[in-house]
Coordinates of C-alpha atoms and ligand atoms in Angstrom, one line a residue:
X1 CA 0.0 0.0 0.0
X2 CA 1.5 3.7 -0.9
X3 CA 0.6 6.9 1.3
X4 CA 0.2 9.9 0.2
X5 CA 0.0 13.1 2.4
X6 CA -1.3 16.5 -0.2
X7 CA 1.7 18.9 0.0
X8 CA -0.5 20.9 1.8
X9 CA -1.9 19.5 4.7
X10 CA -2.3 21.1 8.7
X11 CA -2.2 23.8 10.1
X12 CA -2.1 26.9 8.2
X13 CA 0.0 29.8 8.9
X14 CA -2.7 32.0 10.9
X15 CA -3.9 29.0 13.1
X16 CA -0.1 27.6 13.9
X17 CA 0.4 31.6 15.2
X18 CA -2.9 31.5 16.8
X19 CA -2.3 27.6 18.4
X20 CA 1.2 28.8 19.7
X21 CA 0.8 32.1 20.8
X22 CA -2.3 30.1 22.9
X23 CA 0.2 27.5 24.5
X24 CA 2.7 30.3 25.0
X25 CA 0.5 32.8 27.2
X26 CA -0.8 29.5 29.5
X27 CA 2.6 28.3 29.9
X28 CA 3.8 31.6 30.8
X29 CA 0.9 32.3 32.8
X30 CA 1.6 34.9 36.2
X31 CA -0.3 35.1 39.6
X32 CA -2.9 32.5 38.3
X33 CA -4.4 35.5 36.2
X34 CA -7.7 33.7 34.2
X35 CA -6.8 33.0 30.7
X36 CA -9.5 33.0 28.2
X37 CA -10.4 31.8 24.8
X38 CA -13.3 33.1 23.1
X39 CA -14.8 30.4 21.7
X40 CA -12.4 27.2 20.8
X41 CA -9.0 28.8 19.4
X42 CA -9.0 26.0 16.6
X43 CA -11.4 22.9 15.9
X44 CA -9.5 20.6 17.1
X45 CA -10.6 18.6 20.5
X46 CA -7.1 17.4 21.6
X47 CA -6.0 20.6 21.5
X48 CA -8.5 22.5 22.7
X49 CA -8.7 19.8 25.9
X50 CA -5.1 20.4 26.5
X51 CA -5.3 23.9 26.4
X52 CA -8.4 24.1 28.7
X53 CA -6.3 21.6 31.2
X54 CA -3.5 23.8 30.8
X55 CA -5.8 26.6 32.2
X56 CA -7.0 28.2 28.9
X57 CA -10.8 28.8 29.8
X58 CA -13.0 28.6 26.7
X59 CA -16.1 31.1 27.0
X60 CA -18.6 32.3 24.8
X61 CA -19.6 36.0 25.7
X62 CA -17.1 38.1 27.2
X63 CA -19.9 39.1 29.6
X64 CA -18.2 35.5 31.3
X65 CA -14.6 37.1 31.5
X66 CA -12.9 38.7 34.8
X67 CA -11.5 41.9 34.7
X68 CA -7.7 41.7 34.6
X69 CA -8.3 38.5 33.2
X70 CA -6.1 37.5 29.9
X71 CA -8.4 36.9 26.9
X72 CA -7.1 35.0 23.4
X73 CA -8.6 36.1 20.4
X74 CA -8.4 33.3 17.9
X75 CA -7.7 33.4 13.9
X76 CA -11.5 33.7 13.0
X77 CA -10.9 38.1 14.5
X78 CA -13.8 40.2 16.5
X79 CA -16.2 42.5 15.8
X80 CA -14.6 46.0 16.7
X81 CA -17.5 46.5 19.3
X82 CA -15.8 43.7 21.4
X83 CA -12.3 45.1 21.7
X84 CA -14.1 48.1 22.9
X85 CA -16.0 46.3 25.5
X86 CA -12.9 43.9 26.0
X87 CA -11.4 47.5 26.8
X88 CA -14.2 48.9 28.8
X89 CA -13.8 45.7 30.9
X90 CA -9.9 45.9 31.4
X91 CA -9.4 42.7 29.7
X92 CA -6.0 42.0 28.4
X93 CA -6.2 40.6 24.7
X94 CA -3.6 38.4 22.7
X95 CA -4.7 39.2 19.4
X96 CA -4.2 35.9 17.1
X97 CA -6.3 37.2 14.4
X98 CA -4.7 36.0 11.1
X99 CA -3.4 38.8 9.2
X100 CA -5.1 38.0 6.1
X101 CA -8.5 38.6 8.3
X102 CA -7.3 41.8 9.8
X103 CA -7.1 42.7 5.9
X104 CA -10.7 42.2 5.5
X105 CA -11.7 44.4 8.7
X106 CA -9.5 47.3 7.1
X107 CA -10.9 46.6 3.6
X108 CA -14.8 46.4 5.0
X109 CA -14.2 49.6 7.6
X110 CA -13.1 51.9 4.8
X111 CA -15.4 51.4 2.6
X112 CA -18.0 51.0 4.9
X113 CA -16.8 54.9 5.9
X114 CA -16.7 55.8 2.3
X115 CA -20.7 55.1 2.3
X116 CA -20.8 51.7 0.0
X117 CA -22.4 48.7 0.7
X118 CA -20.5 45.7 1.9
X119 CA -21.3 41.9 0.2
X120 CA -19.8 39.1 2.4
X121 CA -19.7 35.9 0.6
X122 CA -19.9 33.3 3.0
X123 CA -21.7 32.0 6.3
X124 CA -23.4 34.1 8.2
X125 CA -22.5 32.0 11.3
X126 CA -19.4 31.7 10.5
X127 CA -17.3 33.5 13.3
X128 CA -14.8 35.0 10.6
X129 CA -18.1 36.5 9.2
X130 CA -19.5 37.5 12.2
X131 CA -16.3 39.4 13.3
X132 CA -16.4 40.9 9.6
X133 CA -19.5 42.4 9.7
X134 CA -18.7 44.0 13.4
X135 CA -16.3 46.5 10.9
X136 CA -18.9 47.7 9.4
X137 CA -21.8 48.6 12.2
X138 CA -23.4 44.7 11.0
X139 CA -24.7 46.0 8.2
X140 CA -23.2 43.8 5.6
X141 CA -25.2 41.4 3.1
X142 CA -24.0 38.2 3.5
X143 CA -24.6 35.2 0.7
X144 CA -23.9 32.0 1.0
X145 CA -24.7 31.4 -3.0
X146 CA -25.8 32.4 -6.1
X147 CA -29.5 32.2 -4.9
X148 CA -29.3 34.4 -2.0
X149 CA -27.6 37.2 -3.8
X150 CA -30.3 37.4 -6.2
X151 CA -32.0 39.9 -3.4
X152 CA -29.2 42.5 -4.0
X153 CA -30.1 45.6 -5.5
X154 CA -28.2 48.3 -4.2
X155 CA -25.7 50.4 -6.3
X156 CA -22.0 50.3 -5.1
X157 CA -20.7 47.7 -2.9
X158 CA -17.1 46.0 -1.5
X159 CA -17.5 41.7 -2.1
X160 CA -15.0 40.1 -0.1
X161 CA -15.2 36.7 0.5
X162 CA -14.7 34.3 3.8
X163 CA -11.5 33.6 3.5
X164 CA -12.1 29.8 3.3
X165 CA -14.9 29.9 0.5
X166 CA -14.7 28.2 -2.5
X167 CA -13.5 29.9 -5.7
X168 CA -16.2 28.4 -7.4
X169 CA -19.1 30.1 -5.2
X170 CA -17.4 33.0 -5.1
X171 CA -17.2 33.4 -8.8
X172 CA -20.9 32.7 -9.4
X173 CA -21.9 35.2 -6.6
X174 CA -20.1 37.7 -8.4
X175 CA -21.6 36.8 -11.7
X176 CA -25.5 37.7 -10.3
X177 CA -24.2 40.3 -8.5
X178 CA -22.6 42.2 -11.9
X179 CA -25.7 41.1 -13.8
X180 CA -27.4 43.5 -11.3
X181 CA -25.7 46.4 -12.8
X182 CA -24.3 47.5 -9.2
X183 CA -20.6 49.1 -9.1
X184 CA -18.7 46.4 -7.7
X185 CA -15.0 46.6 -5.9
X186 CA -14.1 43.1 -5.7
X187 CA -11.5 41.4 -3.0
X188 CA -10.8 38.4 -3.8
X189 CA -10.0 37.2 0.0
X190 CA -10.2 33.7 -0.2
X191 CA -7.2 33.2 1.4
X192 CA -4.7 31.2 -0.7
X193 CA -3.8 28.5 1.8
X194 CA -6.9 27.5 1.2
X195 CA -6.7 27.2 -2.0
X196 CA -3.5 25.6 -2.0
X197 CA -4.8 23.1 0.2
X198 CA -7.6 22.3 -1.5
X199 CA -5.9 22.5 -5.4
X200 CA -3.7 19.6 -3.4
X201 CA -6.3 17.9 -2.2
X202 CA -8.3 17.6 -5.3
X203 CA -5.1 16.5 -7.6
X204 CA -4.4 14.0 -5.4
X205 CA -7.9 12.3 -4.7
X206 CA -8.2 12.6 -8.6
X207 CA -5.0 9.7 -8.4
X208 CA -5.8 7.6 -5.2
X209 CA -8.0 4.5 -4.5
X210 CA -8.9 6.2 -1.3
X211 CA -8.7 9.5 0.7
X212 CA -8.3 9.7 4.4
X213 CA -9.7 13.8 5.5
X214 CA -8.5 14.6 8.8
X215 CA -9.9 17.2 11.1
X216 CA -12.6 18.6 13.5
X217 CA -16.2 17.9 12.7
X218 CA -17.2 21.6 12.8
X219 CA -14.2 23.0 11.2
X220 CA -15.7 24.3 7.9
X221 CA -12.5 24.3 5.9
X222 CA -12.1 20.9 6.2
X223 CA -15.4 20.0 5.3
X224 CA -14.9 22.0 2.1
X225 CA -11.9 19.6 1.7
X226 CA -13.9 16.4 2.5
X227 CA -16.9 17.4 -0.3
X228 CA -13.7 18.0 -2.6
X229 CA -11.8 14.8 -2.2
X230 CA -15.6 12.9 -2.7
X231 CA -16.1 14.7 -5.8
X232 CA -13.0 13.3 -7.0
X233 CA -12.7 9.9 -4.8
X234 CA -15.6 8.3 -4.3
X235 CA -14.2 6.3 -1.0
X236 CA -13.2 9.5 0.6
X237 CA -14.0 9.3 4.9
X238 CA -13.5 12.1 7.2
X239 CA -12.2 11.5 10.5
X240 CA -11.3 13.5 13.5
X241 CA -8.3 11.1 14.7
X242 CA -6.8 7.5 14.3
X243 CA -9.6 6.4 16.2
X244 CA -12.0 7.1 13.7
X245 CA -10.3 5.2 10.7
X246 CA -12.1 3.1 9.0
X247 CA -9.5 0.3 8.5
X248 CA -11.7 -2.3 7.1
X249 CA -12.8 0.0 3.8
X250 CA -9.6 1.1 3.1
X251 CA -7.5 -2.1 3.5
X252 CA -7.6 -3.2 0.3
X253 CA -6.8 0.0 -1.3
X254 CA -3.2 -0.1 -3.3
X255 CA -3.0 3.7 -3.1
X256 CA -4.6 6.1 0.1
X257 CA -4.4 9.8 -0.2
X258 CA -4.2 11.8 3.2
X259 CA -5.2 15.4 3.5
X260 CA -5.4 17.4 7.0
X261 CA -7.6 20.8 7.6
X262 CA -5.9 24.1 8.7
X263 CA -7.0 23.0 12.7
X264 CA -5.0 20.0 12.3
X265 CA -2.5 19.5 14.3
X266 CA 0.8 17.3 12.9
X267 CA 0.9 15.2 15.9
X268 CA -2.4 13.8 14.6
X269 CA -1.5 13.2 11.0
X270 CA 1.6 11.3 12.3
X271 CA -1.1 9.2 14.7
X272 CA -3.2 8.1 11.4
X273 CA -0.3 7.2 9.3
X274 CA 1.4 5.2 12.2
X275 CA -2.1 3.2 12.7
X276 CA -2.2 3.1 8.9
X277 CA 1.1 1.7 9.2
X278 CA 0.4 -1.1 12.4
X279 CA -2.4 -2.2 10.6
X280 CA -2.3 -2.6 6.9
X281 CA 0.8 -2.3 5.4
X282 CA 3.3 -5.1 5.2
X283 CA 6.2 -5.7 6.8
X284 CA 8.3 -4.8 4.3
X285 CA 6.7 -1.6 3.6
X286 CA 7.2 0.2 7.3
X287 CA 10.5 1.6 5.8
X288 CA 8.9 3.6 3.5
X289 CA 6.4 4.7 6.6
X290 CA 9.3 5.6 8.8
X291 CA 10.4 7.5 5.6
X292 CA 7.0 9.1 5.3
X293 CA 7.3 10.6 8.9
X294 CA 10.7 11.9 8.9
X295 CA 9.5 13.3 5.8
X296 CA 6.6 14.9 8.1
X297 CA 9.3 16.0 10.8
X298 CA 11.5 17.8 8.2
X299 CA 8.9 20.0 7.0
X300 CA 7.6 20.8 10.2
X301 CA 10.6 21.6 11.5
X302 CA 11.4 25.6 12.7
X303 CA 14.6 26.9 10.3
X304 CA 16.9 28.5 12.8
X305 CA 18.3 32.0 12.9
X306 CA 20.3 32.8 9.6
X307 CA 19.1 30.7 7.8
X308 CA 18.9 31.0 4.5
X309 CA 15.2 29.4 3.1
X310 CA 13.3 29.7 -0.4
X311 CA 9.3 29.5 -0.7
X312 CA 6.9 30.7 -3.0
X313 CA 4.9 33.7 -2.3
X314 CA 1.3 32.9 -1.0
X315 CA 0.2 36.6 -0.1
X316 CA 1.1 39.7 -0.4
X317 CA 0.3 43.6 0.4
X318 CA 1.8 46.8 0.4
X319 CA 3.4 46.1 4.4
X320 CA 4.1 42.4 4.1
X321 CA 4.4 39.0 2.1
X322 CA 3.9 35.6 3.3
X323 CA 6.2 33.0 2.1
X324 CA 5.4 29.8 2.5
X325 CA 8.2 27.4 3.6
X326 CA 8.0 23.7 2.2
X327 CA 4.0 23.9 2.1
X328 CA 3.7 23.4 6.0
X329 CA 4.9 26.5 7.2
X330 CA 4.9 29.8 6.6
X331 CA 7.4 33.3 6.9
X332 CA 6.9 37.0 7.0
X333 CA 8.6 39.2 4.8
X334 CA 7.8 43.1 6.1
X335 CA 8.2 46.0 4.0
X336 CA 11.2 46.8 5.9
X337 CA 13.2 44.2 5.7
X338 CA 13.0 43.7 1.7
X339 CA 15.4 45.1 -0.5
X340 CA 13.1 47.9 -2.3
X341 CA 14.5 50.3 -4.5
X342 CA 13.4 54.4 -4.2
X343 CA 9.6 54.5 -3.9
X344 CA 9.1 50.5 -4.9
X345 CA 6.5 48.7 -3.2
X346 CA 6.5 45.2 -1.5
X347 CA 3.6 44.6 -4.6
X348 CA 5.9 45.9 -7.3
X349 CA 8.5 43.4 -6.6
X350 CA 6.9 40.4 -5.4
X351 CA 4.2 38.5 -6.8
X352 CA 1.6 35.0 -5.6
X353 CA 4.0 32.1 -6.6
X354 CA 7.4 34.0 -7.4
X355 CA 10.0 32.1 -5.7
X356 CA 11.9 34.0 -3.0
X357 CA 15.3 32.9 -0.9
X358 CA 15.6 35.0 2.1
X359 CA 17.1 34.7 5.4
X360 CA 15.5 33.9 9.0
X361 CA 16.1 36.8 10.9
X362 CA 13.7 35.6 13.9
X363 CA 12.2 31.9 14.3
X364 CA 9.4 33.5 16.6
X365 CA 8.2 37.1 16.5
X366 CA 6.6 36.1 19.8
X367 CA 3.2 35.5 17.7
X368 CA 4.5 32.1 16.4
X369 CA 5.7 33.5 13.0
X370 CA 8.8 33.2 11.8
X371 CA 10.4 36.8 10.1
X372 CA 12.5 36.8 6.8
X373 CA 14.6 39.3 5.3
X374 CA 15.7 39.6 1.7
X375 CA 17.5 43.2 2.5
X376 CA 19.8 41.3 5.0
X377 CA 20.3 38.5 2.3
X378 CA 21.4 41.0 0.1
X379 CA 24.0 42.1 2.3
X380 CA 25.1 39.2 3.0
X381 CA 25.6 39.3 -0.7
X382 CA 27.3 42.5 -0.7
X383 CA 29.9 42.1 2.1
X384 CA 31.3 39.4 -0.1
X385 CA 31.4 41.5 -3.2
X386 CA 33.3 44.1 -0.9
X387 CA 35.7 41.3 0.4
X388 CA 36.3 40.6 -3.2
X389 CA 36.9 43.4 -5.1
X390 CA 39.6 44.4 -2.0
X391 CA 41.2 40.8 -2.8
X392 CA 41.0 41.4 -6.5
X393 CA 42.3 44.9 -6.1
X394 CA 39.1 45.7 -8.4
X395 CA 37.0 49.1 -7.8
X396 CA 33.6 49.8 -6.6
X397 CA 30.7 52.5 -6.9
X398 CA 29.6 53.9 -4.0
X399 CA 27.3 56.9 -2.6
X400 CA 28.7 59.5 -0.1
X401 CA 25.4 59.5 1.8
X402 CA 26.7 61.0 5.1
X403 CA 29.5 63.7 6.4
X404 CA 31.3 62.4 9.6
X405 CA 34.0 63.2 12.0
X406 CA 37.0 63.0 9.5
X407 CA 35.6 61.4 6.4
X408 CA 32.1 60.4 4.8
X409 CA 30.2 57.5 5.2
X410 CA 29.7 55.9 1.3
X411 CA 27.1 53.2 0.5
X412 CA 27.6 50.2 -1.5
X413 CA 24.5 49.0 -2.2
X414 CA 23.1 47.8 1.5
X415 CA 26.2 47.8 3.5
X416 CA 28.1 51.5 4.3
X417 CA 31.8 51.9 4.7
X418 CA 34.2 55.0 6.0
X419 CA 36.4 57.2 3.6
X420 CA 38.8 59.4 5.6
X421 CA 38.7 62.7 4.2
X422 CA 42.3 61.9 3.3
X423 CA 41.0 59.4 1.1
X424 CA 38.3 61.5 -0.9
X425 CA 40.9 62.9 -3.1
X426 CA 44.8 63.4 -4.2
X427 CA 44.5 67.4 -3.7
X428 CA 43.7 69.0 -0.1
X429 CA 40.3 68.4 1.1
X430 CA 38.8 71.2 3.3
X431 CA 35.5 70.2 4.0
X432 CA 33.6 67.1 2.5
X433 CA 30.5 69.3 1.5
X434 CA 31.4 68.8 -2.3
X435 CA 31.1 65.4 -1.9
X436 CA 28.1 64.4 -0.4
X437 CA 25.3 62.9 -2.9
X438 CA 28.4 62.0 -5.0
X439 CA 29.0 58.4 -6.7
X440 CA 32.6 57.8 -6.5
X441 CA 34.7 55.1 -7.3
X442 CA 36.7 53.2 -4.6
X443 CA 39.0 50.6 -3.7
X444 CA 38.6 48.6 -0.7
X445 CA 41.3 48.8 1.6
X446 CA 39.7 47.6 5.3
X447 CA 36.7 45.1 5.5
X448 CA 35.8 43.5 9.1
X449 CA 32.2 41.8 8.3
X450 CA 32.0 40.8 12.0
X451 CA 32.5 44.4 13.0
X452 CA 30.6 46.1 10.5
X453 CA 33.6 47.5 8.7
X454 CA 34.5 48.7 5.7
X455 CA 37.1 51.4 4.4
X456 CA 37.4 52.5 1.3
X457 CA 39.7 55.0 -0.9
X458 CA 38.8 57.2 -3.7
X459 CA 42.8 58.4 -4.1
X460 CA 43.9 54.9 -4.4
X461 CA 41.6 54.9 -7.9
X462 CA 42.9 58.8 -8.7
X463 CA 46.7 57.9 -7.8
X464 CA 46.2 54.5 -10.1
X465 CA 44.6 56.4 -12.9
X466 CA 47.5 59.0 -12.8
X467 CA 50.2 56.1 -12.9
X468 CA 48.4 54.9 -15.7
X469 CA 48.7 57.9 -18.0
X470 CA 52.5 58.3 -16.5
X471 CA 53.6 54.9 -18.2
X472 CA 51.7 55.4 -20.9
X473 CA 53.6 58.5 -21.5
X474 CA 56.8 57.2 -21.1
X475 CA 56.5 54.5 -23.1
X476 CA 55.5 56.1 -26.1
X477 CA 58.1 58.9 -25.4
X478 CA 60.7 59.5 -28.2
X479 CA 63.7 61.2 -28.3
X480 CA 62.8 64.0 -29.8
X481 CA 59.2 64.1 -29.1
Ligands
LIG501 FE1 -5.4 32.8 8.0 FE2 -5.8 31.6 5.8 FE3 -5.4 30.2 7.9 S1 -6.9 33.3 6.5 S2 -6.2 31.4 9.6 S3 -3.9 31.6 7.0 S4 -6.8 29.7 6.3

């Protein structure tokens, strides 16, 4: 028998912040202080159980929170009248709210301001849609299909979506809705995890005898995943853990296809494939299952500080881009830390699905996200073109972007070296005014990476050009001439 787990499977990148930021306030937990969860923090039982043994209270007003108290706000995001209350109450929050839904707030509370109407495509009960329509005073249509938008007839809306609806229902929604002749600005905010995971999910069960969907009951993206995998698999069973396998059915299946909801947790993908493993494969086969979950382990594991990753772009804005790492997890590339040129915007440079190397700057930004940088990739880069051109005795361009105590400080590209006023020139220099702004063209004569040094010489290139011209002279000099 052959297992296959999709390439993307588990926990997404807003839930793995939300799940660790959870187990990182109990465990970290003062004075006994009451720690909350609005409503379960994933759909996931075994987690949620642990959590709520760990001291991680799961309520479902805030009207049931203590003031002081510590409350967890989970990747689904609030209304904006309960941080006020939250406020009101002196409730401490963690915000976990996954950045692509904090997009969707901002989106619906501007234009709500700006006076159009605001079309949620989606599920009314669905706490991500619920906390949506709080940005906009909950007065935002909400369809679940093409049917129920049929009653729209106002005259300029925002349609965002839920960000785990289907492509497909989103798309007809939008076709009644333009047939209505209203002035549409369409988001597209179906997060792309989801449709990564999903796109996976339905190539896969197009190829396997059977498919094995794993996660909670009342999680609605993996119910999404489950009606997929049937469309595509016939024998396709959704379970919540090992437990819930159905062995029988699936043991005489050559090749099962495993795909895990965003609440997932890895631990229980590895428990189905090991009881997979005990019970129908052969003997011979449980190398390939150890293989299977060190496979697993690898690509769960955190890349440390430094180092240097690529992924492919799953989402990006104007103040960040998410890369996802190896399908299972996920980095943040700000603004700040990419290399942009002038007035160049994270969007100019980096598009869904370019590939990107960059380096870990930070495994945790204390919200479970792990940070990238491509600027300090690049000067990684550039310190070695430094180190070389001073080996090679080879020039460089740099900027004088700064006047200093006895010199100028001169860019090359991300990395900024010293130039002793000496060195600016082979006549007397008085002041460095006349140079600042100025490209010049250097040699390197100090570099110290480790201590952020670099020295470089613009009369080193004006003595060399002058000894130039002198030999030439004097070896085309006649007697005579
Ligand atoms: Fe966020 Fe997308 Fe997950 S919206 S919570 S990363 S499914």
């Amino acid at each position: 028998m052959e297992i296959i787990v999709a390439k993307h499977s588990g926990f997404c990148f807003g839930v793995q912040k939300a799940v660790d930021s959870a187990y990182k306030c109990v465990e970290n937990r003062m004075n006994d202080v009451p720690i909350y969860t609005h409503g379960q923090i994933i759909h996931n039982r075994d987690v949620t159980d642990e959590l709520e043994s760990k001291g991680a209270k799961i309520i479902e007003d805030l009207s049931e929170a203590e003031p002081g108290s510590i409350l967890i706000v989970r990747s689904h995001g609030e209304t904006k009248q309960f941080y006020e209350d939250a406020k009101g109450k002196g409730i401490h929050l963690v915000d976990t709210t996954c950045p692509f839904v904090r997009r969707i707030h901002d989106l619906v509370a501007e234009a709500h301001k700006n006076g159009k109407d605001i079309i949620i495509v989606g599920d009314p009960n669905h706490p991500e849609v619920i906390g949506t329509n709080g940005w906009c005073d909950n007065t935002a249509y909400i369809f679940r299909d093409p049917e129920e938008a049929a009653v729209y007839h106002g005259s300029s809306a925002l349609v965002v979506s839920q960000t785990t609806s289907r492509i497909s229902t989103f798309q007809e929604v939008l076709d009644v809705l333009r047939a209505s002749g209203a002035e549409l600005e369409v988001m597209n905010t179906i997060c792309s995890a989801t449709e990564e995971r999903q796109k996976s999910a339905r190539e896969l069960a197009k190829k396997m005898d059977a498919m094995i969907v794993i996660g909670g009951k009342n999680s609605s993206n993996t119910k999404k995943l489950y009606e997929i995998c049937r469309s595509q698999c016939p024998k396709s069973f959704f379970v919540e853990n090992n437990k819930e396998l159905p062995l029988k059915e699936i043991s005489k299946c050559n090749r099962i296809g495993i795909v895990a909801g965003a609440s997932t947790p890895e631990r229980i993908i590895k428990e189905v494939i090991s009881t997979m493993s005990d019970n129908i494969t052969k003997d011979n086969e449980n190398v390939t299952m150890a293989d299977l979950m060190e496979e697993i382990d690898a690509s769960m594991r955190l890349p440390h500080n430094g180092e240097i990753v690529t992924g492919s772009v799953v989402d990006v804005n104007d103040s960040q881009a998410i890369i996802n790492l190896n399908g299972k997890r996920d980095g943040i590339l700000t603004a700040h830390e990419a290399s942009l040129e002038g007035d160049q915007k994270l969007t100019d440079v980096f598009h869904k699905g370019d590939t990107v190397e960059a380096k870990v700057i930070k495994t945790d930004d204390n919200e479970g996200g792990i940070l990238l940088s491509t600027k300090k990739l690049e000067v990684n880069k550039h310190w070695e073109e430094i180190t070389e051109a001073l080996e090679n005795k080879t020039n460089i361009e740099v900027k004088v972007v700064r006047i200093v105590k006895g010199g100028v400080i001169a860019a090359y590209k991300e990395v900024s070296g010293f130039i002793p006023m000496s060195q600016l020139s082979n006549r007397y220099v008085e002041s460095a005014d006349e140079f600042l702004g100025q490209v010049l063209t250097v040699k390197v004569t100090r570099v110290d990476q480790k201590r952020n040094r670099a020295v470089f010489s613009h009369k080193a290139v004006l003595a060399e050009e002058r000894q130039k011209k002198l030999d030439e002279i004097w070896e085309t000099l006649k007697v005579g001439d």
